[in-house]
Tab-separated table of C-alpha atoms and ligand atoms in Angstrom:
chain	number	residue	atom	x	y	z
N	20	MET	CA	-12.152	-6.905	-2.703
N	21	ALA	CA	-8.457	-5.456	-0.928
N	22	LEU	CA	-7.049	-1.775	-1.064
N	23	ILE	CA	-4.024	-1.621	-2.481
N	24	VAL	CA	-0.133	0.011	-2.158
N	25	GLN	CA	2.127	-0.630	-5.026
N	26	LYS	CA	5.353	2.095	-5.452
N	27	PHE	CA	7.063	1.205	-8.763
N	28	GLY	CA	10.010	3.171	-8.755
N	29	GLY	CA	12.464	4.012	-10.862
N	30	THR	CA	13.353	1.716	-13.752
N	31	SER	CA	10.201	0.126	-13.755
N	32	VAL	CA	8.977	3.522	-15.037
N	33	GLY	CA	11.898	4.327	-16.448
N	34	SER	CA	11.208	4.957	-20.822
N	35	ILE	CA	7.679	4.752	-21.865
N	36	GLU	CA	6.875	0.710	-22.159
N	37	ARG	CA	7.841	1.073	-18.998
N	38	ILE	CA	5.504	2.689	-18.143
N	39	GLU	CA	2.527	0.788	-20.561
N	40	GLN	CA	3.182	-2.543	-18.980
N	41	VAL	CA	2.657	-1.035	-15.441
N	42	ALA	CA	-0.228	0.142	-16.888
N	43	GLU	CA	-1.389	-3.040	-17.447
N	44	LYS	CA	0.079	-4.407	-14.229
N	45	VAL	CA	-2.708	-2.298	-12.326
N	46	LYS	CA	-5.275	-2.883	-14.870
N	47	LYS	CA	-4.871	-6.203	-13.295
N	48	PHE	CA	-5.223	-5.988	-9.931
N	49	ARG	CA	-8.827	-3.583	-10.913
N	50	ASP	CA	-9.986	-5.869	-13.313
N	51	ASN	CA	-9.413	-8.514	-9.695
N	52	GLY	CA	-11.982	-6.062	-8.323
N	53	ASP	CA	-9.473	-4.374	-6.169
N	54	ASP	CA	-8.793	-0.618	-5.452
N	55	ILE	CA	-5.475	0.924	-6.254
N	56	VAL	CA	-3.308	3.563	-5.305
N	57	VAL	CA	-0.335	3.963	-6.950
N	58	VAL	CA	2.883	5.561	-5.843
N	59	VAL	CA	5.602	6.122	-8.653
N	60	SER	CA	9.263	7.436	-8.957
N	61	ALA	CA	9.942	9.133	-11.024
N	62	MET	CA	12.261	7.905	-14.328
N	63	SER	CA	15.297	6.354	-13.537
N	64	GLY	CA	18.185	8.933	-13.953
N	65	GLU	CA	15.824	11.445	-13.457
N	66	THR	CA	16.585	12.483	-10.572
N	67	ASN	CA	20.468	12.540	-10.758
N	68	ARG	CA	19.395	14.699	-13.660
N	69	LEU	CA	18.154	16.777	-11.748
N	70	ILE	CA	20.648	17.649	-9.623
N	71	ASP	CA	23.212	18.144	-11.197
N	72	LEU	CA	21.261	20.905	-13.339
N	73	ALA	CA	21.678	22.567	-9.531
N	74	LYS	CA	24.885	22.039	-8.828
N	75	GLN	CA	25.874	23.342	-12.366
N	76	ILE	CA	24.753	26.575	-10.615
N	77	SER	CA	25.743	26.893	-6.559
N	78	GLU	CA	28.013	23.500	-5.338
N	79	GLN	CA	25.290	23.850	-2.949
N	80	PRO	CA	21.574	24.103	-3.640
N	81	VAL	CA	19.266	26.121	-2.181
N	82	PRO	CA	17.435	23.553	0.079
N	83	ARG	CA	13.822	24.863	-0.379
N	84	GLU	CA	14.719	25.211	-4.240
N	85	LEU	CA	16.675	21.933	-5.002
N	86	ASP	CA	13.460	20.625	-3.897
N	87	MET	CA	11.084	23.053	-5.430
N	88	MET	CA	12.879	21.902	-8.575
N	89	VAL	CA	13.287	17.747	-7.762
N	90	SER	CA	9.824	17.187	-7.146
N	91	THR	CA	9.205	17.453	-11.071
N	92	GLY	CA	10.681	14.280	-11.894
N	93	GLU	CA	8.022	11.850	-9.650
N	94	GLN	CA	5.051	15.130	-11.639
N	95	VAL	CA	5.976	13.326	-15.183
N	96	THR	CA	5.497	9.995	-14.371
N	97	ILE	CA	1.712	10.443	-13.133
N	98	ALA	CA	1.403	12.483	-15.612
N	99	LEU	CA	2.116	9.293	-18.227
N	100	LEU	CA	1.283	6.931	-15.848
N	101	ALA	CA	-1.914	8.100	-15.025
N	102	MET	CA	-3.374	9.227	-19.092
N	103	ALA	CA	-1.732	4.816	-19.079
N	104	LEU	CA	-3.923	3.517	-17.275
N	105	ILE	CA	-7.414	5.962	-19.116
N	106	LYS	CA	-5.897	5.030	-22.776
N	107	ARG	CA	-6.925	1.634	-20.770
N	108	GLY	CA	-10.104	2.457	-20.241
N	109	VAL	CA	-9.417	2.824	-15.873
N	110	PRO	CA	-10.801	5.675	-15.074
N	111	ALA	CA	-7.651	7.182	-13.004
N	112	VAL	CA	-6.136	10.651	-10.892
N	113	SER	CA	-2.806	12.180	-10.251
N	114	TYR	CA	-2.329	13.722	-8.226
N	115	THR	CA	1.021	15.664	-6.220
N	116	GLY	CA	2.500	15.341	-2.718
N	117	ASN	CA	0.477	19.401	-2.617
N	118	GLN	CA	-2.637	18.554	-3.659
N	119	VAL	CA	-3.260	14.820	-1.955
N	120	ARG	CA	-2.071	17.181	1.115
N	121	ILE	CA	1.191	15.480	2.367
N	122	LEU	CA	2.379	17.773	5.554
N	123	THR	CA	5.933	17.469	6.098
N	124	ASP	CA	7.980	19.154	8.479
N	125	SER	CA	9.830	21.780	6.475
N	126	SER	CA	13.368	19.732	6.512
N	127	PHE	CA	13.719	20.249	3.381
N	128	THR	CA	16.175	17.512	1.282
N	129	LYS	CA	15.001	14.863	3.363
N	130	ALA	CA	11.668	16.306	5.428
N	131	ARG	CA	9.154	14.456	7.698
N	132	ILE	CA	6.138	13.113	6.412
N	133	LEU	CA	3.665	14.429	9.461
N	134	GLN	CA	-0.529	14.109	8.199
N	135	ILE	CA	-1.929	12.276	4.744
N	136	ASP	CA	-4.723	13.510	4.211
N	137	ASP	CA	-6.969	10.460	2.946
N	138	ARG	CA	-9.962	12.505	1.897
N	139	LYS	CA	-9.222	12.710	-1.640
N	140	LEU	CA	-8.374	9.229	-1.750
N	141	ARG	CA	-11.249	7.557	-0.457
N	142	THR	CA	-13.857	9.750	-2.507
N	143	ASP	CA	-11.436	9.030	-6.033
N	144	LEU	CA	-11.575	5.989	-4.978
N	145	LYS	CA	-14.909	5.543	-4.032
N	146	ALA	CA	-15.921	6.722	-7.537
N	147	GLY	CA	-13.363	3.270	-8.377
N	148	ARG	CA	-10.945	5.543	-9.435
N	149	VAL	CA	-7.413	4.970	-9.672
N	150	VAL	CA	-5.326	6.883	-8.116
N	151	VAL	CA	-1.599	7.513	-8.815
N	152	VAL	CA	0.526	9.922	-6.000
N	153	ALA	CA	3.877	11.742	-6.890
N	154	GLY	CA	6.573	9.969	-4.634
N	155	PHE	CA	9.346	11.174	-2.723
N	156	GLN	CA	7.000	14.201	-2.175
N	157	GLY	CA	5.355	16.593	0.178
N	158	VAL	CA	4.335	19.731	1.429
N	159	ASP	CA	5.133	21.879	4.821
N	160	GLU	CA	2.503	24.474	6.785
N	161	HIS	CA	3.553	26.661	4.998
N	162	GLY	CA	2.932	25.828	1.513
N	163	ASN	CA	7.107	24.795	0.592
N	164	ILE	CA	7.191	22.180	-1.405
N	165	THR	CA	9.931	19.287	0.090
N	166	THR	CA	10.966	15.986	-0.168
N	167	LEU	CA	11.686	12.940	1.522
N	168	GLY	CA	15.229	12.453	1.167
N	169	ARG	CA	17.251	9.425	-1.577
N	170	GLY	CA	14.794	6.921	-1.828
N	171	GLY	CA	11.523	8.870	-0.327
N	172	SER	CA	9.278	6.880	-2.747
N	173	ASP	CA	9.556	3.455	-0.719
N	174	THR	CA	8.218	5.832	2.325
N	175	THR	CA	5.314	7.329	0.611
N	176	GLY	CA	3.994	4.487	-0.859
N	177	VAL	CA	3.614	3.066	3.292
N	178	ALA	CA	2.694	5.916	4.410
N	179	LEU	CA	-0.282	6.193	2.067
N	180	ALA	CA	-0.830	2.428	1.852
N	181	ALA	CA	-0.786	3.653	6.435
N	182	ALA	CA	-2.760	6.193	6.788
N	183	LEU	CA	-5.740	3.971	4.512
N	184	LYS	CA	-4.966	0.888	6.207
N	185	ALA	CA	-4.373	-0.831	3.482
N	186	ASP	CA	-4.455	-4.598	3.064
N	187	GLU	CA	-0.787	-4.381	1.308
N	188	CYS	CA	2.221	-2.207	0.445
N	189	GLN	CA	3.515	-3.444	-2.161
N	190	ILE	CA	6.722	-2.542	-3.534
N	191	TYR	CA	7.863	-2.903	-7.156
N	192	THR	CA	10.859	-2.763	-8.011
N	193	ASP	CA	13.978	-4.499	-10.095
N	194	VAL	CA	14.812	-6.589	-8.061
N	195	ASP	CA	12.125	-9.855	-6.674
N	196	GLY	CA	12.971	-9.264	-3.780
N	197	VAL	CA	14.796	-8.239	-0.212
N	198	TYR	CA	17.364	-10.482	-0.593
N	199	THR	CA	20.740	-11.719	2.310
N	200	THR	CA	23.024	-8.460	0.008
N	201	ASP	CA	22.759	-7.588	-2.749
N	202	PRO	CA	22.750	-9.539	-5.654
N	203	ARG	CA	24.311	-7.025	-7.932
N	204	VAL	CA	27.253	-7.971	-5.721
N	205	VAL	CA	26.828	-10.785	-5.072
N	206	PRO	CA	25.122	-13.527	-7.686
N	207	LYS	CA	25.231	-16.016	-5.537
N	208	ALA	CA	22.304	-14.066	-3.124
N	209	ARG	CA	20.223	-15.632	-1.752
N	210	ARG	CA	16.029	-14.330	-1.739
N	211	LEU	CA	14.491	-14.352	2.281
N	212	ASP	CA	11.014	-16.029	1.641
N	213	LYS	CA	9.998	-12.850	4.922
N	214	ILE	CA	12.776	-11.074	7.369
N	215	THR	CA	11.447	-8.838	10.028
N	216	PHE	CA	11.019	-5.379	10.537
N	217	GLU	CA	13.691	-5.056	13.222
N	218	GLU	CA	16.247	-6.860	9.874
N	219	MET	CA	15.209	-5.021	7.806
N	220	LEU	CA	15.288	-1.084	9.543
N	221	GLU	CA	18.532	-2.789	9.773
N	222	MET	CA	19.676	-3.806	6.748
N	223	ALA	CA	18.525	-0.489	5.255
N	224	SER	CA	19.989	1.616	7.839
N	225	LEU	CA	24.232	-0.757	6.678
N	226	GLY	CA	23.406	0.714	3.480
N	227	SER	CA	20.977	-1.706	1.706
N	228	LYS	CA	19.286	0.747	-0.730
N	229	VAL	CA	16.335	-1.995	-1.300
N	230	LEU	CA	14.152	0.451	0.764
N	231	GLN	CA	14.419	3.841	2.520
N	232	ILE	CA	15.199	3.824	6.399
N	233	ARG	CA	11.858	5.630	6.494
N	234	SER	CA	9.576	3.446	4.438
N	235	VAL	CA	10.715	0.215	7.504
N	236	GLU	CA	10.446	2.294	10.101
N	237	PHE	CA	6.850	3.607	9.542
N	238	ALA	CA	5.957	0.638	8.199
N	239	GLY	CA	6.490	-1.790	11.912
N	240	LYS	CA	5.278	0.993	13.685
N	241	TYR	CA	1.849	0.929	11.946
N	242	ASN	CA	2.372	-2.642	10.870
N	243	VAL	CA	1.331	-2.889	7.905
N	244	PRO	CA	2.062	-5.685	5.715
N	245	LEU	CA	5.350	-4.484	3.431
N	246	ARG	CA	6.048	-6.954	0.264
N	247	VAL	CA	8.765	-5.984	-2.318
N	248	LEU	CA	8.214	-7.909	-5.640
N	249	HIS	CA	9.997	-7.168	-8.623
N	250	SER	CA	7.847	-5.677	-11.020
N	251	PHE	CA	7.377	-7.604	-14.365
N	252	GLN	CA	8.152	-10.894	-13.487
N	253	GLU	CA	5.554	-13.233	-11.486
N	254	GLY	CA	7.242	-14.583	-7.384
N	255	PRO	CA	6.329	-14.250	-4.398
N	256	GLY	CA	8.975	-11.314	-3.863
N	257	THR	CA	10.049	-10.963	0.256
N	258	LEU	CA	7.227	-10.246	3.733
N	259	ILE	CA	8.745	-7.770	5.945
N	260	THR	CA	6.864	-9.352	8.818
N	261	ILE	CA	6.555	-8.449	12.975
N	262	ASP	CA	6.897	-12.119	14.125
N	263	GLU	CA	10.623	-13.972	14.623
N	264	GLU	CA	10.391	-17.586	14.252
N	265	GLU	CA	12.149	-19.282	16.839
N	266	SER	CA	12.554	-22.074	14.670
N	267	MET	CA	15.811	-24.886	14.463
N	268	GLU	CA	16.013	-23.280	10.296
N	269	GLN	CA	16.811	-19.624	12.066
N	270	PRO	CA	20.393	-18.647	10.505
N	271	ILE	CA	22.932	-17.222	12.628
N	272	ILE	CA	23.193	-14.652	9.765
N	273	SER	CA	20.261	-12.636	8.529
N	274	GLY	CA	21.991	-10.746	5.418
N	275	ILE	CA	25.110	-9.249	4.880
N	276	ALA	CA	25.002	-4.873	4.074
N	277	PHE	CA	27.259	-2.212	3.402
N	278	ASN	CA	27.999	1.050	2.422
N	279	ARG	CA	30.677	3.045	0.955
N	280	ASP	CA	29.247	6.597	2.336
N	281	GLU	CA	31.920	6.952	4.891
N	282	ALA	CA	35.081	8.516	5.890
N	283	LYS	CA	36.637	8.227	9.017
N	284	LEU	CA	38.565	10.739	10.776
N	285	THR	CA	40.887	10.509	13.030
N	286	ILE	CA	42.537	13.116	16.207
N	287	ARG	CA	46.321	12.388	17.638
N	288	GLY	CA	48.397	12.569	20.053
N	289	VAL	CA	44.750	13.912	22.471
N	290	PRO	CA	45.495	14.826	26.283
N	291	ASP	CA	43.726	12.060	27.894
N	292	ASN	CA	41.352	14.667	30.974
N	293	PRO	CA	37.989	13.623	31.771
N	294	GLY	CA	35.941	14.936	28.768
N	295	VAL	CA	37.373	14.549	26.063
N	296	ALA	CA	35.046	13.412	24.133
N	297	PHE	CA	32.808	16.253	24.485
N	298	LYS	CA	35.556	18.943	23.872
N	299	ILE	CA	35.744	15.885	19.665
N	300	LEU	CA	32.773	15.538	19.645
N	301	GLY	CA	30.291	18.086	20.507
N	302	PRO	CA	32.008	21.213	17.702
N	303	ILE	CA	31.068	18.470	14.944
N	304	SER	CA	27.360	17.771	16.948
N	305	GLU	CA	27.638	21.360	16.862
N	306	ALA	CA	27.679	21.777	13.035
N	307	ASN	CA	24.966	19.208	12.423
N	308	ILE	CA	27.854	16.734	11.655
N	309	GLU	CA	25.900	13.487	12.131
N	310	VAL	CA	29.486	10.665	13.851
N	311	ASP	CA	28.755	6.402	12.470
N	312	MET	CA	31.378	4.678	14.832
N	313	ILE	CA	33.943	6.214	17.410
N	314	VAL	CA	36.713	3.542	18.627
N	315	GLN	CA	39.446	6.077	20.771
N	316	ASN	CA	42.364	4.622	21.996
N	317	ILE	CA	44.714	4.808	25.123
N	318	ALA	CA	48.467	5.489	24.243
N	319	HIS	CA	50.868	4.976	26.908
N	320	ASP	CA	51.873	8.614	27.022
N	321	ASN	CA	48.644	10.438	28.768
N	322	THR	CA	47.221	10.664	24.954
N	323	THR	CA	44.075	9.202	23.220
N	324	ASP	CA	44.391	8.411	20.015
N	325	PHE	CA	40.579	9.507	18.848
N	326	THR	CA	38.740	7.760	15.555
N	327	PHE	CA	34.898	8.135	14.188
N	328	THR	CA	33.525	8.168	10.676
N	329	VAL	CA	31.084	10.216	9.448
N	330	HIS	CA	29.081	11.588	5.934
N	331	ARG	CA	30.702	11.019	2.980
N	332	ASN	CA	29.080	14.827	2.076
N	333	ASP	CA	30.166	16.049	5.449
N	334	TYR	CA	33.078	15.369	5.598
N	335	LEU	CA	35.351	18.336	4.625
N	336	ASN	CA	32.902	20.342	7.281
N	337	ALA	CA	33.862	17.453	9.276
N	338	MET	CA	37.758	18.191	8.888
N	339	ARG	CA	37.801	22.171	9.270
N	340	VAL	CA	36.067	21.826	12.657
N	341	LEU	CA	38.239	19.121	13.477
N	342	GLU	CA	40.639	21.008	11.998
N	343	ASN	CA	40.081	24.037	14.876
N	344	THR	CA	39.593	22.414	17.914
N	345	ALA	CA	42.330	20.522	17.885
N	346	ARG	CA	43.913	23.388	17.683
N	347	GLU	CA	41.928	24.663	20.864
N	348	ILE	CA	43.087	21.245	23.089
N	349	GLY	CA	46.330	21.037	21.841
N	350	ALA	CA	46.551	17.700	19.951
N	351	ARG	CA	49.156	17.192	17.993
N	352	GLU	CA	47.998	16.095	14.539
N	353	VAL	CA	44.644	15.531	12.348
N	354	ILE	CA	44.220	12.800	9.221
N	355	GLY	CA	41.521	11.693	7.524
N	356	ASP	CA	40.504	8.479	4.858
N	357	THR	CA	38.223	8.595	1.946
N	358	ASP	CA	38.934	5.306	0.890
N	359	ILE	CA	37.269	3.147	4.116
N	360	ALA	CA	33.920	1.181	3.654
N	361	LYS	CA	31.564	-0.345	6.221
N	362	VAL	CA	30.228	-3.967	5.935
N	363	SER	CA	28.259	-5.579	9.073
N	364	ILE	CA	26.463	-8.570	9.136
N	365	VAL	CA	22.835	-8.585	10.511
N	366	GLY	CA	20.437	-11.423	12.119
N	367	VAL	CA	17.761	-11.812	14.907
N	368	GLY	CA	19.287	-15.017	14.846
N	369	MET	CA	22.680	-13.114	16.478
N	370	ARG	CA	21.346	-12.849	19.731
N	371	SER	CA	21.244	-17.127	20.804
N	372	HIS	CA	24.652	-17.477	19.107
N	373	ALA	CA	27.710	-17.017	20.499
N	374	GLY	CA	31.562	-16.387	18.820
N	375	VAL	CA	29.799	-14.876	15.570
N	376	ALA	CA	32.224	-11.821	15.315
N	377	SER	CA	34.633	-13.631	15.419
N	378	ARG	CA	33.156	-16.357	12.801
N	379	MET	CA	33.989	-12.907	10.946
N	380	PHE	CA	37.560	-11.636	11.954
N	381	GLY	CA	38.347	-15.006	10.739
N	382	ALA	CA	36.985	-14.806	7.422
N	383	LEU	CA	38.080	-11.053	6.954
N	384	ALA	CA	42.124	-12.291	8.297
N	385	LYS	CA	40.949	-15.472	5.534
N	386	GLU	CA	41.401	-13.015	2.978
N	387	GLY	CA	43.725	-10.916	3.987
N	388	ILE	CA	41.982	-8.316	5.271
N	389	ASN	CA	42.265	-5.146	7.976
N	390	ILE	CA	40.055	-4.442	10.017
N	391	GLN	CA	39.606	-0.374	11.159
N	392	MET	CA	36.823	-0.288	13.241
N	393	ILE	CA	34.762	-2.851	14.995
N	394	SER	CA	30.519	-2.206	16.185
N	395	THR	CA	28.554	-4.366	18.057
N	396	SER	CA	24.585	-4.452	18.657
N	397	GLU	CA	22.963	-7.157	20.124
N	398	ILE	CA	21.846	-7.587	15.870
N	399	LYS	CA	24.259	-6.622	14.431
N	400	VAL	CA	28.003	-6.836	13.536
N	401	SER	CA	29.601	-3.349	11.571
N	402	VAL	CA	33.734	-3.076	10.350
N	403	VAL	CA	35.537	-0.752	8.681
N	404	ILE	CA	37.572	-1.459	6.088
N	405	GLU	CA	39.626	-0.379	3.139
N	406	GLU	CA	36.985	-0.133	-0.037
N	407	LYS	CA	39.108	-1.845	-1.906
N	408	TYR	CA	38.857	-5.095	-0.363
N	409	LEU	CA	34.152	-4.365	0.009
N	410	GLU	CA	33.796	-6.923	-2.443
N	411	LEU	CA	36.078	-9.075	-1.701
N	412	ALA	CA	34.149	-8.899	2.491
N	413	VAL	CA	31.604	-9.513	0.941
N	414	ARG	CA	31.451	-12.230	-1.079
N	415	ALA	CA	34.106	-13.859	1.929
N	416	LEU	CA	31.528	-13.604	4.676
N	417	HIS	CA	28.050	-14.623	2.163
N	418	THR	CA	30.479	-17.776	2.310
N	419	ALA	CA	31.508	-17.951	5.668
N	420	PHE	CA	28.280	-17.462	6.666
N	421	GLU	CA	26.610	-19.888	4.978
N	422	LEU	CA	24.536	-17.968	2.930
N	423	ASP	CA	25.036	-18.909	-0.613
N	424	ALA	CA	22.999	-20.570	-2.756
N	425	PRO	CA	23.227	-23.983	-3.984
N	426	ALA	CA	25.589	-24.053	-7.600
N	427	ARG	CA	22.834	-23.961	-10.427
N	428	GLN	CA	23.225	-27.322	-12.240
N	429	GLY	CA	25.898	-27.380	-14.970
N	430	GLU	CA	27.859	-23.849	-13.124
U	530	ADP	P1	14.402	1.252	-7.157
U	530	ADP	O1	14.196	2.882	-7.866
U	530	ADP	O2	12.680	-0.087	-7.639
U	530	ADP	O3	13.272	1.732	-6.070
U	530	ADP	P2	16.086	0.621	-6.015
U	530	ADP	O4	17.514	1.134	-6.415
U	530	ADP	O5	15.997	2.125	-4.701
U	530	ADP	O6	14.878	0.785	-7.421
U	530	ADP	O7	16.353	-0.441	-5.214
U	530	ADP	C1	16.605	-1.724	-5.302
U	530	ADP	C2	17.991	-2.000	-5.885
U	530	ADP	O8	18.614	-2.340	-4.906
U	530	ADP	C3	19.104	-2.836	-6.032
U	530	ADP	O9	18.831	-3.031	-7.653
U	530	ADP	C4	20.141	-3.828	-5.927
U	530	ADP	O10	20.744	-4.394	-6.515
U	530	ADP	C5	20.071	-3.490	-4.264
U	530	ADP	N1	19.893	-4.163	-2.879
U	530	ADP	C6	20.971	-4.051	-2.274
U	530	ADP	N2	21.274	-4.644	-1.220
U	530	ADP	C7	20.283	-5.061	-1.245
U	530	ADP	C8	19.179	-6.708	-1.008
U	530	ADP	N3	19.592	-6.667	0.710
U	530	ADP	N4	18.177	-6.930	-1.826
U	530	ADP	C9	17.536	-6.646	-2.689
U	530	ADP	N5	18.445	-6.253	-2.918
U	530	ADP	C10	19.835	-4.479	-3.000
U	531	LIG	N1	13.197	9.684	-6.270
U	531	LIG	C1	13.083	9.882	-5.936
U	531	LIG	C2	15.440	9.620	-5.803
U	531	LIG	O1	15.839	9.408	-6.486
U	531	LIG	C3	12.756	8.377	-5.117
U	531	LIG	C4	13.025	7.500	-5.779
U	531	LIG	O2	12.790	7.262	-6.024
U	531	LIG	O3	12.499	6.902	-4.355
U	531	LIG	O4	15.757	9.628	-5.282
U	532	MG	MG1	14.410	2.904	-3.890
């Protein structure tokens, strides 16, 4: 008999029929003798719909009230799923994050889980009930409702699994595992049987939205056995593991991640003195804007050009701050570009192979794609390119690093 935490995403609970199907699935596990805690997201599209409502009142809604509202999406699905289970003769009870007491800090819209009170859950499990918990939400020490950021139900699932020392955390979604890249962009993408926490963390933070970054961090930190599976198709899914097998089979690259969420800012003709980077980025960080990639070029006339990327949501703010800085330090001009995308290759196998970056640049050059910025680490190489070439770039790299699935018969 195992204790399993199962998380079902938005499309998996996107209609009454789907919720009934999820109930059937949970019932099967329970009939097998397992203890089950289920975490659900809001019905697909619901969180976006709620955010749109708030934006009709104000372009930048008060974060506390926004959380108060968007947390309702999950409150609907937990109750519907509990009803569907009870209808099938499975004792079940639903709880919001607040009712469990998933304690978070007070950073509305991106709160971090601090502590989970597992007493209620354990009592219910002992009494033979399936516990259905609302994903994506918690409560701060003052009793305010908080949310964990987009995709946050994954983190609720993993955090509950850690608190309950569950045998496995199963993330059920609309794909049958973690792929070499988003299968919706590259039809030849391949499902991975296994991926290391380190690689998954890198993939998630570089844009693969199949798992929220924090859920992977949490699983790695507390060693939660984590698996991504399809909600309604049988299959082994993808196991996220610690071990990094150094076999001959180890591919150099495990996956390709990408995102269109960044924007690029450049300040040109900056007098080149010590402290320049600090003068430019200090005010940006004071404005609470996170910077991702940075490039500095020295010109011949003792000036420098400085380029960095931020989240697109922060673009206008960052532009305002940078224009101020430009005036203060006597820079020539400030330019911005929102039509960019970041493509990254990820793999622990890179550590033992030279020439990975140049192979990447070669593949992009062959397609005539210009690279605007580069950043590397031990297990990834990222480039910024023009957004319109994103899909072409991902497909070219997928082929260049021999990740394409073998063609099926008849193809
Ligand atoms: P859920 O609503 O179940 O949380 P998400 O939409 O958040 O589902 O995540 C699943 C989606 O992640 C898939 O439909 C797929 O398009 C996307 N995705 C992006 N990168 C990958 C990848 N490397 N492997 C699998 N899916 C990926
Ligand atoms: N419903 C939330 C969202 O759409 C949380 C989640 O689905 O994980 O972001
Ligand atoms: Mg998700």
